[in-house]
Coordinates of C-alpha atoms and ligand atoms in Angstrom, one line a residue:
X442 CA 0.0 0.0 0.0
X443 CA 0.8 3.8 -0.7
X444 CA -0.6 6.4 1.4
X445 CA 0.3 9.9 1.2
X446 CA 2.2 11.4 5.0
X447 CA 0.6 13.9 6.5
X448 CA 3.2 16.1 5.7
X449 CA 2.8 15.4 2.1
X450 CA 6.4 15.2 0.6
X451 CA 6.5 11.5 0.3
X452 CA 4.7 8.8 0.2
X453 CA 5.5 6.0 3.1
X454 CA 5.3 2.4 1.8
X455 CA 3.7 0.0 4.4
X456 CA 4.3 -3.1 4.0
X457 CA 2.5 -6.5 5.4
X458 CA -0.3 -7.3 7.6
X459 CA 1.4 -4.7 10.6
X460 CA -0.4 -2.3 8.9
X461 CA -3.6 -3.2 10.7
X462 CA -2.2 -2.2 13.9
X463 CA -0.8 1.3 12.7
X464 CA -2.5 3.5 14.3
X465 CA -4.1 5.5 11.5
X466 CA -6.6 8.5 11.5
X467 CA -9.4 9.0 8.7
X468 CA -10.4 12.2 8.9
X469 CA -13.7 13.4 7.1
X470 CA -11.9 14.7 3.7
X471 CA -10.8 11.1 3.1
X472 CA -7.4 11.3 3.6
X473 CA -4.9 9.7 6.2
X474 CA -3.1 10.7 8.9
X475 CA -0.4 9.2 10.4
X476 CA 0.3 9.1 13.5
X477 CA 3.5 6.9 13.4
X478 CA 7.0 8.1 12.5
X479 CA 7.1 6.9 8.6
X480 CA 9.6 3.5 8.2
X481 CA 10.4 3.2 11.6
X482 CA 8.8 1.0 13.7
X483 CA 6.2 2.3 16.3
X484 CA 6.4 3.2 19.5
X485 CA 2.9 2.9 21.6
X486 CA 1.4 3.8 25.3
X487 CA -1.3 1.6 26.1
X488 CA -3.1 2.2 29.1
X489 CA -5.4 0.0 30.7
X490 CA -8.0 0.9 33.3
X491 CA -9.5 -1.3 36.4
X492 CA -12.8 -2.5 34.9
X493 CA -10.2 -3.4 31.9
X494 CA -7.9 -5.9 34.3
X495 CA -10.6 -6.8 37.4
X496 CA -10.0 -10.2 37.1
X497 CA -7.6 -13.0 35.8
X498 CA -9.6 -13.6 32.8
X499 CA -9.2 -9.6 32.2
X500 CA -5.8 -9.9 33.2
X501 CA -5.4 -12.6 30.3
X502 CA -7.7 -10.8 27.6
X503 CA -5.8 -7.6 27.9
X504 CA -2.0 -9.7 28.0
X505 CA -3.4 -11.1 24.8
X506 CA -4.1 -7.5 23.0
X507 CA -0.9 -6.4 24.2
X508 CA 0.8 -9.3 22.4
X509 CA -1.0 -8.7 19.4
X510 CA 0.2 -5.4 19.2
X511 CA 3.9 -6.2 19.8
X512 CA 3.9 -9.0 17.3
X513 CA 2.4 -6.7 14.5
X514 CA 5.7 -5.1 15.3
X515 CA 5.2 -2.4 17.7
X516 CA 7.5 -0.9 20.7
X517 CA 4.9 -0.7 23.3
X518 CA 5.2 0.3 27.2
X519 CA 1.3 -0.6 29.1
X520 CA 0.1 1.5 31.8
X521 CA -2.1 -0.4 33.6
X522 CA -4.2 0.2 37.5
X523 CA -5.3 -1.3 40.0
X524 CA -7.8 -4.3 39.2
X525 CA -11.2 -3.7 39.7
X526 CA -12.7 -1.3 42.8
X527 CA -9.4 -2.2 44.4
X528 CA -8.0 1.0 45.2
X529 CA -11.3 2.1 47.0
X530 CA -11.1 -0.9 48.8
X531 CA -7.9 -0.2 50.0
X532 CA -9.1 3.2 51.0
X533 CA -12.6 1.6 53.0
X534 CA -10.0 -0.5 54.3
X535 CA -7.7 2.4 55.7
X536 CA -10.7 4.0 56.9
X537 CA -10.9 1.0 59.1
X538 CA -8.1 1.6 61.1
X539 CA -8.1 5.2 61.0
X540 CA -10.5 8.0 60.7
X541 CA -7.9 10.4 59.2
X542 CA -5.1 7.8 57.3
X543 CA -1.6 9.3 57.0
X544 CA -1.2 10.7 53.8
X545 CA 2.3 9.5 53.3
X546 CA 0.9 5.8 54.5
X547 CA -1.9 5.9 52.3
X548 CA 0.0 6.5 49.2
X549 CA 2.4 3.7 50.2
X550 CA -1.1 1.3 50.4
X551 CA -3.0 2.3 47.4
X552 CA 0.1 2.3 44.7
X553 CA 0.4 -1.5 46.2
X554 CA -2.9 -2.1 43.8
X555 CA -1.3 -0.6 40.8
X556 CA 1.5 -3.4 42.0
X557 CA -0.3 -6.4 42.2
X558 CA -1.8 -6.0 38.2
X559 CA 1.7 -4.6 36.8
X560 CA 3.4 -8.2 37.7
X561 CA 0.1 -10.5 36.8
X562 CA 0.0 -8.4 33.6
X563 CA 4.1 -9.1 32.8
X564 CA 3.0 -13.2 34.0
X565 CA 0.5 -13.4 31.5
X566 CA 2.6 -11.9 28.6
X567 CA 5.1 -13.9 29.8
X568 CA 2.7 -17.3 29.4
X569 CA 1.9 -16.0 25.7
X570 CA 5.9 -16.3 24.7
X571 CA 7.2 -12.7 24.8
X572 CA 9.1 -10.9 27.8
X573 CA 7.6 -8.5 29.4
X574 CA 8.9 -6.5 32.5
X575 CA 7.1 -4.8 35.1
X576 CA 8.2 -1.3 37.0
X577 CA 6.9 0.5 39.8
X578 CA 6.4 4.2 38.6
X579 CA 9.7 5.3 40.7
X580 CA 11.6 2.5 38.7
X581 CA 10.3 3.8 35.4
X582 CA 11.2 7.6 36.1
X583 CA 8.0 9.2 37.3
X584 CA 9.3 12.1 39.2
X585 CA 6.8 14.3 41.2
X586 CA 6.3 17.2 43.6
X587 CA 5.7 15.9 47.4
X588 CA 1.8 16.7 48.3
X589 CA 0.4 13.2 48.7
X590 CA -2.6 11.8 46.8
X591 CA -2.4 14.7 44.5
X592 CA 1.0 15.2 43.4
X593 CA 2.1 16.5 40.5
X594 CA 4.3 14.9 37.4
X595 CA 7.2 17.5 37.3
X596 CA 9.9 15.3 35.3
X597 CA 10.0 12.0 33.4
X598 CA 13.6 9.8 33.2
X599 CA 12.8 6.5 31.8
X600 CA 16.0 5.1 31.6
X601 CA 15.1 1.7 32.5
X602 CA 12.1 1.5 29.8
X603 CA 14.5 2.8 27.4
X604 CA 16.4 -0.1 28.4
X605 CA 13.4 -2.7 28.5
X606 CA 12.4 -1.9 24.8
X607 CA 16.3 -2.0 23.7
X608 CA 15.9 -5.7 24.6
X609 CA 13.0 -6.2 23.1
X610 CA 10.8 -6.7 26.0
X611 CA 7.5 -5.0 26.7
X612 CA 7.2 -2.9 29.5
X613 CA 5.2 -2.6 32.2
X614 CA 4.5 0.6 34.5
X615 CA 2.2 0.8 37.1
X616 CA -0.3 3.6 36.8
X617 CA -0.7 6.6 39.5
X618 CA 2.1 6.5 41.3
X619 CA 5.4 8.2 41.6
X620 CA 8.6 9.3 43.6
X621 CA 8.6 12.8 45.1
X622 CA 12.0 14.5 43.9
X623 CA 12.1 16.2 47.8
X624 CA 11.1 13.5 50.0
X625 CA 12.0 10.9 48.2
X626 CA 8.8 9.1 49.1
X627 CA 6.1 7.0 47.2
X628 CA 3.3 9.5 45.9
X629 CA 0.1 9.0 43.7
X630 CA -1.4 11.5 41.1
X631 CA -5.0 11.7 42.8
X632 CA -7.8 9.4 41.6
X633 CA -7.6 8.2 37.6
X634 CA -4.1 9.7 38.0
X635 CA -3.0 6.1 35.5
X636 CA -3.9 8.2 32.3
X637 CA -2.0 10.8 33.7
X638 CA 1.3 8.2 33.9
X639 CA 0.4 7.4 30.4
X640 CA 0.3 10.6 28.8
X641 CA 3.5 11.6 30.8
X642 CA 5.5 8.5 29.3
X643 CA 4.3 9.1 26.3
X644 CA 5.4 12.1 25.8
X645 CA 8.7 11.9 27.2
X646 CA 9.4 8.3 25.0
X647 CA 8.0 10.5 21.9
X648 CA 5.4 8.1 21.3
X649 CA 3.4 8.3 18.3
X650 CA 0.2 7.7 20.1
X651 CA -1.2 7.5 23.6
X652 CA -3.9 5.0 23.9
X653 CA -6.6 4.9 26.8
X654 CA -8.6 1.4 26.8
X655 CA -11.6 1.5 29.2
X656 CA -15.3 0.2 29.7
X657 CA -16.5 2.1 27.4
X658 CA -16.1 2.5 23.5
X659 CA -14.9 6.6 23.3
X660 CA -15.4 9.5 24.4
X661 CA -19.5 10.0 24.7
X662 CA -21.3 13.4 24.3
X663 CA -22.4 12.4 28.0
X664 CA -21.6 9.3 30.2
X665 CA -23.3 6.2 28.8
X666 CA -24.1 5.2 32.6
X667 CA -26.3 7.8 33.1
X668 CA -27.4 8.7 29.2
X669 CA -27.9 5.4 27.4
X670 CA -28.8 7.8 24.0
X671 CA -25.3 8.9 24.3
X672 CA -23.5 9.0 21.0
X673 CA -19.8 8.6 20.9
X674 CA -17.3 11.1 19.5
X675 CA -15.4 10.8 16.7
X676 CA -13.3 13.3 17.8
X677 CA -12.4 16.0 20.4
X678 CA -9.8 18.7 21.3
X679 CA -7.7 19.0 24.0
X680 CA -9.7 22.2 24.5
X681 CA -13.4 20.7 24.7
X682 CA -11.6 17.9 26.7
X683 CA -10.2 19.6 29.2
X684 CA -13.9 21.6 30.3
X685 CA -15.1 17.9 30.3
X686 CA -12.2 16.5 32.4
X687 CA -12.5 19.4 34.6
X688 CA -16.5 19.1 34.4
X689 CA -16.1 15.2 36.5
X690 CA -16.3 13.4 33.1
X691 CA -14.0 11.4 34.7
X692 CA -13.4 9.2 31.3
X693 CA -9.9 11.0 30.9
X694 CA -8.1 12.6 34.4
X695 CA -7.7 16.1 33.9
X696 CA -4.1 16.4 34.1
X697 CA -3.2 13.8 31.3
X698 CA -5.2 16.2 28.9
X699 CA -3.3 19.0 29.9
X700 CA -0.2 17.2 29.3
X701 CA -1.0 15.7 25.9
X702 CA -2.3 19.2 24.7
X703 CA 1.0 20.8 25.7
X704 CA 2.8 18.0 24.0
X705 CA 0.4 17.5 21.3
X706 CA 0.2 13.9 22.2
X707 CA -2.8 12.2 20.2
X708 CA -4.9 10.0 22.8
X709 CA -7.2 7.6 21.7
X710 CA -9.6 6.5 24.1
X711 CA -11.4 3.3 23.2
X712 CA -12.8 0.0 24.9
X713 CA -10.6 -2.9 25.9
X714 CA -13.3 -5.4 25.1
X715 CA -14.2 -4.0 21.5
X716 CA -12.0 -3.4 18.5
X717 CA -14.4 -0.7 17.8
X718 CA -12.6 2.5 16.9
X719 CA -12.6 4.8 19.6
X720 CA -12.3 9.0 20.5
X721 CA -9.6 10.9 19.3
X722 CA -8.4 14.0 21.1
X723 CA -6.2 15.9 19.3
X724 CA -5.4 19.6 18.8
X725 CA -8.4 20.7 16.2
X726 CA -11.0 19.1 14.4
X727 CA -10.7 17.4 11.4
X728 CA -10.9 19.3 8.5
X729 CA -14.4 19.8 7.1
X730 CA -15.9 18.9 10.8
X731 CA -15.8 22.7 11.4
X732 CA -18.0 23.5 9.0
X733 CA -20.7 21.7 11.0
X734 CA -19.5 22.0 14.2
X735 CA -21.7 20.8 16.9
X736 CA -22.8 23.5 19.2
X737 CA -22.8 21.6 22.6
X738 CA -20.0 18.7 22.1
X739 CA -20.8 16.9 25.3
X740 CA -22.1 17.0 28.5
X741 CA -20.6 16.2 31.8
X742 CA -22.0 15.6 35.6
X743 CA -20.3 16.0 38.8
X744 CA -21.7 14.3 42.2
X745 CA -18.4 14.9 43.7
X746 CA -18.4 18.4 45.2
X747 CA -20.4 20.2 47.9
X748 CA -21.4 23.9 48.6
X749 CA -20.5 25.9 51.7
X750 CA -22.8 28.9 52.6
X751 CA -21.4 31.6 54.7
X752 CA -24.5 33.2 56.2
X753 CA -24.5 37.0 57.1
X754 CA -21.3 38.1 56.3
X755 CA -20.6 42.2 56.6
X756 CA -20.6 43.5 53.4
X757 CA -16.8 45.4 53.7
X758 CA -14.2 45.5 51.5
X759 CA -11.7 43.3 52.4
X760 CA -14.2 40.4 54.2
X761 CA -14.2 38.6 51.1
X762 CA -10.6 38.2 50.5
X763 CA -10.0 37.3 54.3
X764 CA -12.5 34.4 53.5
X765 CA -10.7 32.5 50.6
X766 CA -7.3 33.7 51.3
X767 CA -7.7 31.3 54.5
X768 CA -9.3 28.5 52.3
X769 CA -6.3 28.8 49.9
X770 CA -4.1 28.9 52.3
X771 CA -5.0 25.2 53.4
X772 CA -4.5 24.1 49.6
X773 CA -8.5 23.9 49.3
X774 CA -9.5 24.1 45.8
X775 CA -12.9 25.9 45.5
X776 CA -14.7 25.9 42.1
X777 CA -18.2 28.1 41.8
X778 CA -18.6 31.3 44.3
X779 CA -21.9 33.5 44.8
X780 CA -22.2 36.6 46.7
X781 CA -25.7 37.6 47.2
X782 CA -27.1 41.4 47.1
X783 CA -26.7 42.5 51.0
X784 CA -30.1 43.4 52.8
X785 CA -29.6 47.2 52.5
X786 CA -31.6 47.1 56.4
X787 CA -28.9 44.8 57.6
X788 CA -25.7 45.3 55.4
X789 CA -25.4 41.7 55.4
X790 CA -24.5 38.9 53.0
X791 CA -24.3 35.1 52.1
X792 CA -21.7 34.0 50.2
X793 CA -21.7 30.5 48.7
X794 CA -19.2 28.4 47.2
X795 CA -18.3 24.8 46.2
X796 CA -15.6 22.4 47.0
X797 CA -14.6 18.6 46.3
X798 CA -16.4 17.1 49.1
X799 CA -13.4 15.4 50.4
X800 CA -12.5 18.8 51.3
X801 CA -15.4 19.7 53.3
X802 CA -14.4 19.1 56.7
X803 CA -11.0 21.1 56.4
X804 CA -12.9 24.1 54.9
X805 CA -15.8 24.2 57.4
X806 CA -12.8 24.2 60.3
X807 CA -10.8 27.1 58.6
X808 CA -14.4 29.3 58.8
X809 CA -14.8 28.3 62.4
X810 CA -11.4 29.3 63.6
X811 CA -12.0 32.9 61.6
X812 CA -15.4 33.3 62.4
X813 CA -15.2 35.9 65.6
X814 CA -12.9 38.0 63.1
X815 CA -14.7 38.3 60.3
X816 CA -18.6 38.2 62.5
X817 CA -20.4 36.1 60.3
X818 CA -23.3 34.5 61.8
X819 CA -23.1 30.7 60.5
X820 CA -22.0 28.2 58.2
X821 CA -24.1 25.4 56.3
X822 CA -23.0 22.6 54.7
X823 CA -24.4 21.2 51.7
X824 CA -23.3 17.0 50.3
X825 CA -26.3 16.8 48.5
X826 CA -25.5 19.1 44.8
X827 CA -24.9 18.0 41.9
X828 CA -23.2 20.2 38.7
X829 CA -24.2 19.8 35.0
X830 CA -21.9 21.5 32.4
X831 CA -22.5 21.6 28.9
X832 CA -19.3 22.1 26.6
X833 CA -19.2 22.8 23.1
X834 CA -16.5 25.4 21.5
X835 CA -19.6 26.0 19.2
X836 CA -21.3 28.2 21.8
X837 CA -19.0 31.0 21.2
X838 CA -20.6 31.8 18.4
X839 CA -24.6 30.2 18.8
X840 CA -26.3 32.6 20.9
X841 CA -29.3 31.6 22.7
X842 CA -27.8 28.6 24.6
X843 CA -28.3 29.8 28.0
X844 CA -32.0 30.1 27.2
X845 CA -32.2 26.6 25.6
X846 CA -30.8 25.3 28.9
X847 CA -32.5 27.3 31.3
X848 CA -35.8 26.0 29.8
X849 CA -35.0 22.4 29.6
X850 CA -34.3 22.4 32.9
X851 CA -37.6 24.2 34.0
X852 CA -39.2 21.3 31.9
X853 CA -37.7 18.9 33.6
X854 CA -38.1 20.7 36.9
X855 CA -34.8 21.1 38.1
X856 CA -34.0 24.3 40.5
X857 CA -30.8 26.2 39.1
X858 CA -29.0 27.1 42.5
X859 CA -25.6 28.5 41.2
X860 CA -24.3 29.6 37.5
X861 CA -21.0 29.4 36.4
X862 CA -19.7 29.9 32.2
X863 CA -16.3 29.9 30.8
X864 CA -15.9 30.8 26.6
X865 CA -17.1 27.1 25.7
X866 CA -18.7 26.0 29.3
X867 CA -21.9 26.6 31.2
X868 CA -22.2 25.0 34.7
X869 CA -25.5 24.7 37.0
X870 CA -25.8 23.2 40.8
X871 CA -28.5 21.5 41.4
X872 CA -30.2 18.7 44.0
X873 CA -28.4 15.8 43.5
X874 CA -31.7 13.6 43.3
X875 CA -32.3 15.5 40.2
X876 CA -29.1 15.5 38.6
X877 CA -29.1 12.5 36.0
X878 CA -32.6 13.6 34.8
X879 CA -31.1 17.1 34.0
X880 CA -28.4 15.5 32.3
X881 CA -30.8 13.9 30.1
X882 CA -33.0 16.6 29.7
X883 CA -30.4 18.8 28.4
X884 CA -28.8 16.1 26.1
X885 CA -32.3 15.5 24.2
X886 CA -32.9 19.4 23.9
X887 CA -29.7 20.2 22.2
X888 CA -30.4 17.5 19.6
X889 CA -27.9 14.8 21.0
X890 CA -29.6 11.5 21.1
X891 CA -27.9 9.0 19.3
X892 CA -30.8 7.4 16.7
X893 CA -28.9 4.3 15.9
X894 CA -28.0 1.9 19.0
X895 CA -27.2 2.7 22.3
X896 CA -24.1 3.4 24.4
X897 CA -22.1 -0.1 25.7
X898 CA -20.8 -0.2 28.6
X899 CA -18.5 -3.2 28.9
X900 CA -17.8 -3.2 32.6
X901 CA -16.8 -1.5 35.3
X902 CA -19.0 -0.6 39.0
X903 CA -19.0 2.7 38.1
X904 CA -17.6 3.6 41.5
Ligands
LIG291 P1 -10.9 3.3 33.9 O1 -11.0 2.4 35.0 O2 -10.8 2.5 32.6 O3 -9.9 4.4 34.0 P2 -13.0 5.2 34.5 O4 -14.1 4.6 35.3 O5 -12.0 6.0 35.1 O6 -12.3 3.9 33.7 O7 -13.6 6.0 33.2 C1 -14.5 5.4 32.4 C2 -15.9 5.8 32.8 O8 -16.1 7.2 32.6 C3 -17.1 5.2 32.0 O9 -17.4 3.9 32.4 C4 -18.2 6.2 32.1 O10 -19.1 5.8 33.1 C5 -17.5 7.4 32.6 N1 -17.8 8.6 31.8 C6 -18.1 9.8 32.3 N2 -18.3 10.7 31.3 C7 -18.1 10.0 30.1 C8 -18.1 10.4 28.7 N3 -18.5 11.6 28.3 N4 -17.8 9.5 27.8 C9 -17.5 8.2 28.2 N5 -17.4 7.8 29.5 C10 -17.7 8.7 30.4
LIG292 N1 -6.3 3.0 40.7 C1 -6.4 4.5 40.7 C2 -7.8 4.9 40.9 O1 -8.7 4.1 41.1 C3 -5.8 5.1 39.5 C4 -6.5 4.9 38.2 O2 -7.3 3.9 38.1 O3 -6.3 5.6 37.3 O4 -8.1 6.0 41.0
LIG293 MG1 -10.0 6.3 34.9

């Protein structure tokens, strides 16, 4: 076969049956894009997620793909987690012996899960004839910053993959976990922090093409647990991506989608249990798919976050800033904020804002301690919100979206509590309770049903 490279100087002969396992991009004009380096052979970053290895028959399955993929002549380096719901597990099971876990102790327990699947992943591959070896992320270079259970990837030195492919073997890296450059101790990249190892290796082994196997078959325009309708993407940029990542669609952690867009790493996301083709998130549509770009390109939900209300806070310069510079002081990330109009009778205010949930009990204990200084009256605590965003970089220019929203949610008689936009994003709060019917609502009002068949989803608890 002849196909014309992307960069269209020459034309790359591919030869054989390894062909089928280039990784090769259609886009809608009919041509091809290549996403390997012409002649030479491939280098690939598969990463495979808990639902993907929960049990020894998943174990096997994926060992088999893998081996597919290396015999049709490709360098490739897995990222795999924790089998299953184990890493919760181990958390339930921290939880049992303390009510607040040691951070540094709880890193050193949950990146043993990533552990147990990297070396039952390199057995199986073993048992189908080809060498595989497994590394711990400190072994394979993962270099972080020191704040446990959400550090950072700050450098990359594989050396001893490097190494590993040299010989021919496959390697093996276990997801979410790294070395802190300062402390030297084990650290993990916060929860679905394994796409984030991918993507980092990836791009620092100049892969061709990162991809992400799951439970489902791509990238939906809303999650197929909680939208059966849901059609999948054939594409994506980093940009939508990362309002969705950021959103809680937690189908791709938010960090590798920062990485690959500063690298301009191509991910595929696709299902471990299909050889469907998947997502593609690269920097900008195809061409021709502007033309009729879709105004909303997907829809996330978020269950994870709470809201904190501040009641009767005097309405003085200043008061505000006293508030979240204590909050960010403890590392707290907040997300939405509203102030409302003080009682002119009073001169008071309520001032609400949301937070990961995990966080709630630090941030309520920060107010507390400043509350005789500031002379707010009380706190409340809210677990049960939910947030809807809707993403599309077609709003910039559709106006009227806001209203379409708004009144599919009236429809469906969901209370907006808080508003929040960006250039492509629009975010409500609302009850949790009605959360997944808003979803729907609002993926049926922008025209997003799928008419053909509905969204798989191959495994997984959904936990
Ligand atoms: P893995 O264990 O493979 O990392 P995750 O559970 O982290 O898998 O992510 C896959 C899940 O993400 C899917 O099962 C699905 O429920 C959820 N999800 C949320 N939003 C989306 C979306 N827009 N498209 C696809 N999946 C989504
Ligand atoms: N095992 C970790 C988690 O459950 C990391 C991952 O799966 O990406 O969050
Ligand atoms: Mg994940």
């Amino acid at each position: 076969f002849f196909f014309q490279a992307e960069d269209g100087i020459r034309d790359v002969a591919v030869t054989g049956v390894q062909t089928c396992a280039l990784p090769i991009y259609q886009d809608n004009c009919g041509s091809f894009q290549f996403f390997c380096h012409s002649t030479s052979v491939g280098l690939i970053v598969q990463k495979f997620g808990g639902s993907s290895v929960a049990d020894a028959e998943g174990v096997k399955r994926v060992a088999a793909r893998i081996a597919a993929s290396k015999r049709a002549g490709q360098q490739v380096v897995v990222v795999v987690s924790a089998m299953g719901d184990t890493t919760d597990e181990l958390i339930d099971l921290a939880g049992q012996v303390s009510p607040l876990p040691n951070p540094r102790e709880l890193d050193m327990l949950l990146t043993a899960g990533e552990r147990i699947s990297m070396a039952l992943l390199a057995m199986a591959i073993g048992n189908l004839g080809l060498e595989a070896r497994s590394f711990t992320g400190s072994q394979a270079g993962i270099i972080t910053t020191s704040t446990h259970g959400r550090a950072r990837v700050i450098d990359v030195t594989p050396g001893r993959i490097q190494e590993a492919l040299k010989d021919g073997a496959i390697a093996i890296v276990a997801g979410f976990q790294g070395i802190s450059q300062d402390t030297k101790d084990i650290t993990t990249l916060g929860r679905g922090g394994s796409d984030t190892t991918a993507v980092a290796l990836a791009a620092a082994l100049d892969a061709d093409v990162c991809e992400i196997y799951t439970d489902v078959d791509g990238v939906f325009s809303a999650d197929p647990r909680v939208v059966p309708a849901a059609r999948k993407l054939k594409s994506v940029t980093y940009e939508e991506m990362l309002e969705l990542a950021a959103s809680g669609a937690k189908v791709l952690h938010l960090r590798c989608v920062e990485y690959a867009r500063r690298y301009e790493l191509p991910i595929h996301v696709r299902s471990s249990f299909s050889n469907l083709e998947g997502t593609w998130v690269v920097k900008d549509q195809p061409e021709g798919g502007s033309m009729e770009q879709a105004i909303i390109s997907g829809i996330a939900h978020d269950k994870s976050e709470a809201k904190v209300t501040i009641v009767g806070v005097p309405d003085r310069t200043g008061v505000a800033a006293r508030i979240f510079q204590s909050i960010a002081d403890a590392d707290i990330n907040i997300d939405m904020i509203v102030q409302n109009v003080s009682a002119a009778a009073t001169g008071l205010t309520d001032i609400s804002f949301t937070l990961p949930k995990t966080e709630g009990a630090n941030a309520t204990s920060i107010l507390q301690k400043i509350q005789g200084e500031i002379g707010f009256q009380s706190i409340q605590y809210d677990d049960q919100i939910g947030k809807l965003s809707l993403v599309g970089a077609g709003m910039r220019s559709h106006p009227g979206v806001t209203a379409t929203f708004f009144a599919a949610m009236a429809q469906a008689g969901v209370n907006i509590e808080m508003i929040s936009t960006s250039e492509i994003r629009i975010s409500i709060v609302c009850r949790v309770a009605d959360l997944d019917n808003a979803v729907r609502a609002a993926h049926t009002a922008f025209d997003l049903d799928s008419d053909s068949s509905e969204a798989v989803v191959y495994g997984g608890s959904g936990r």
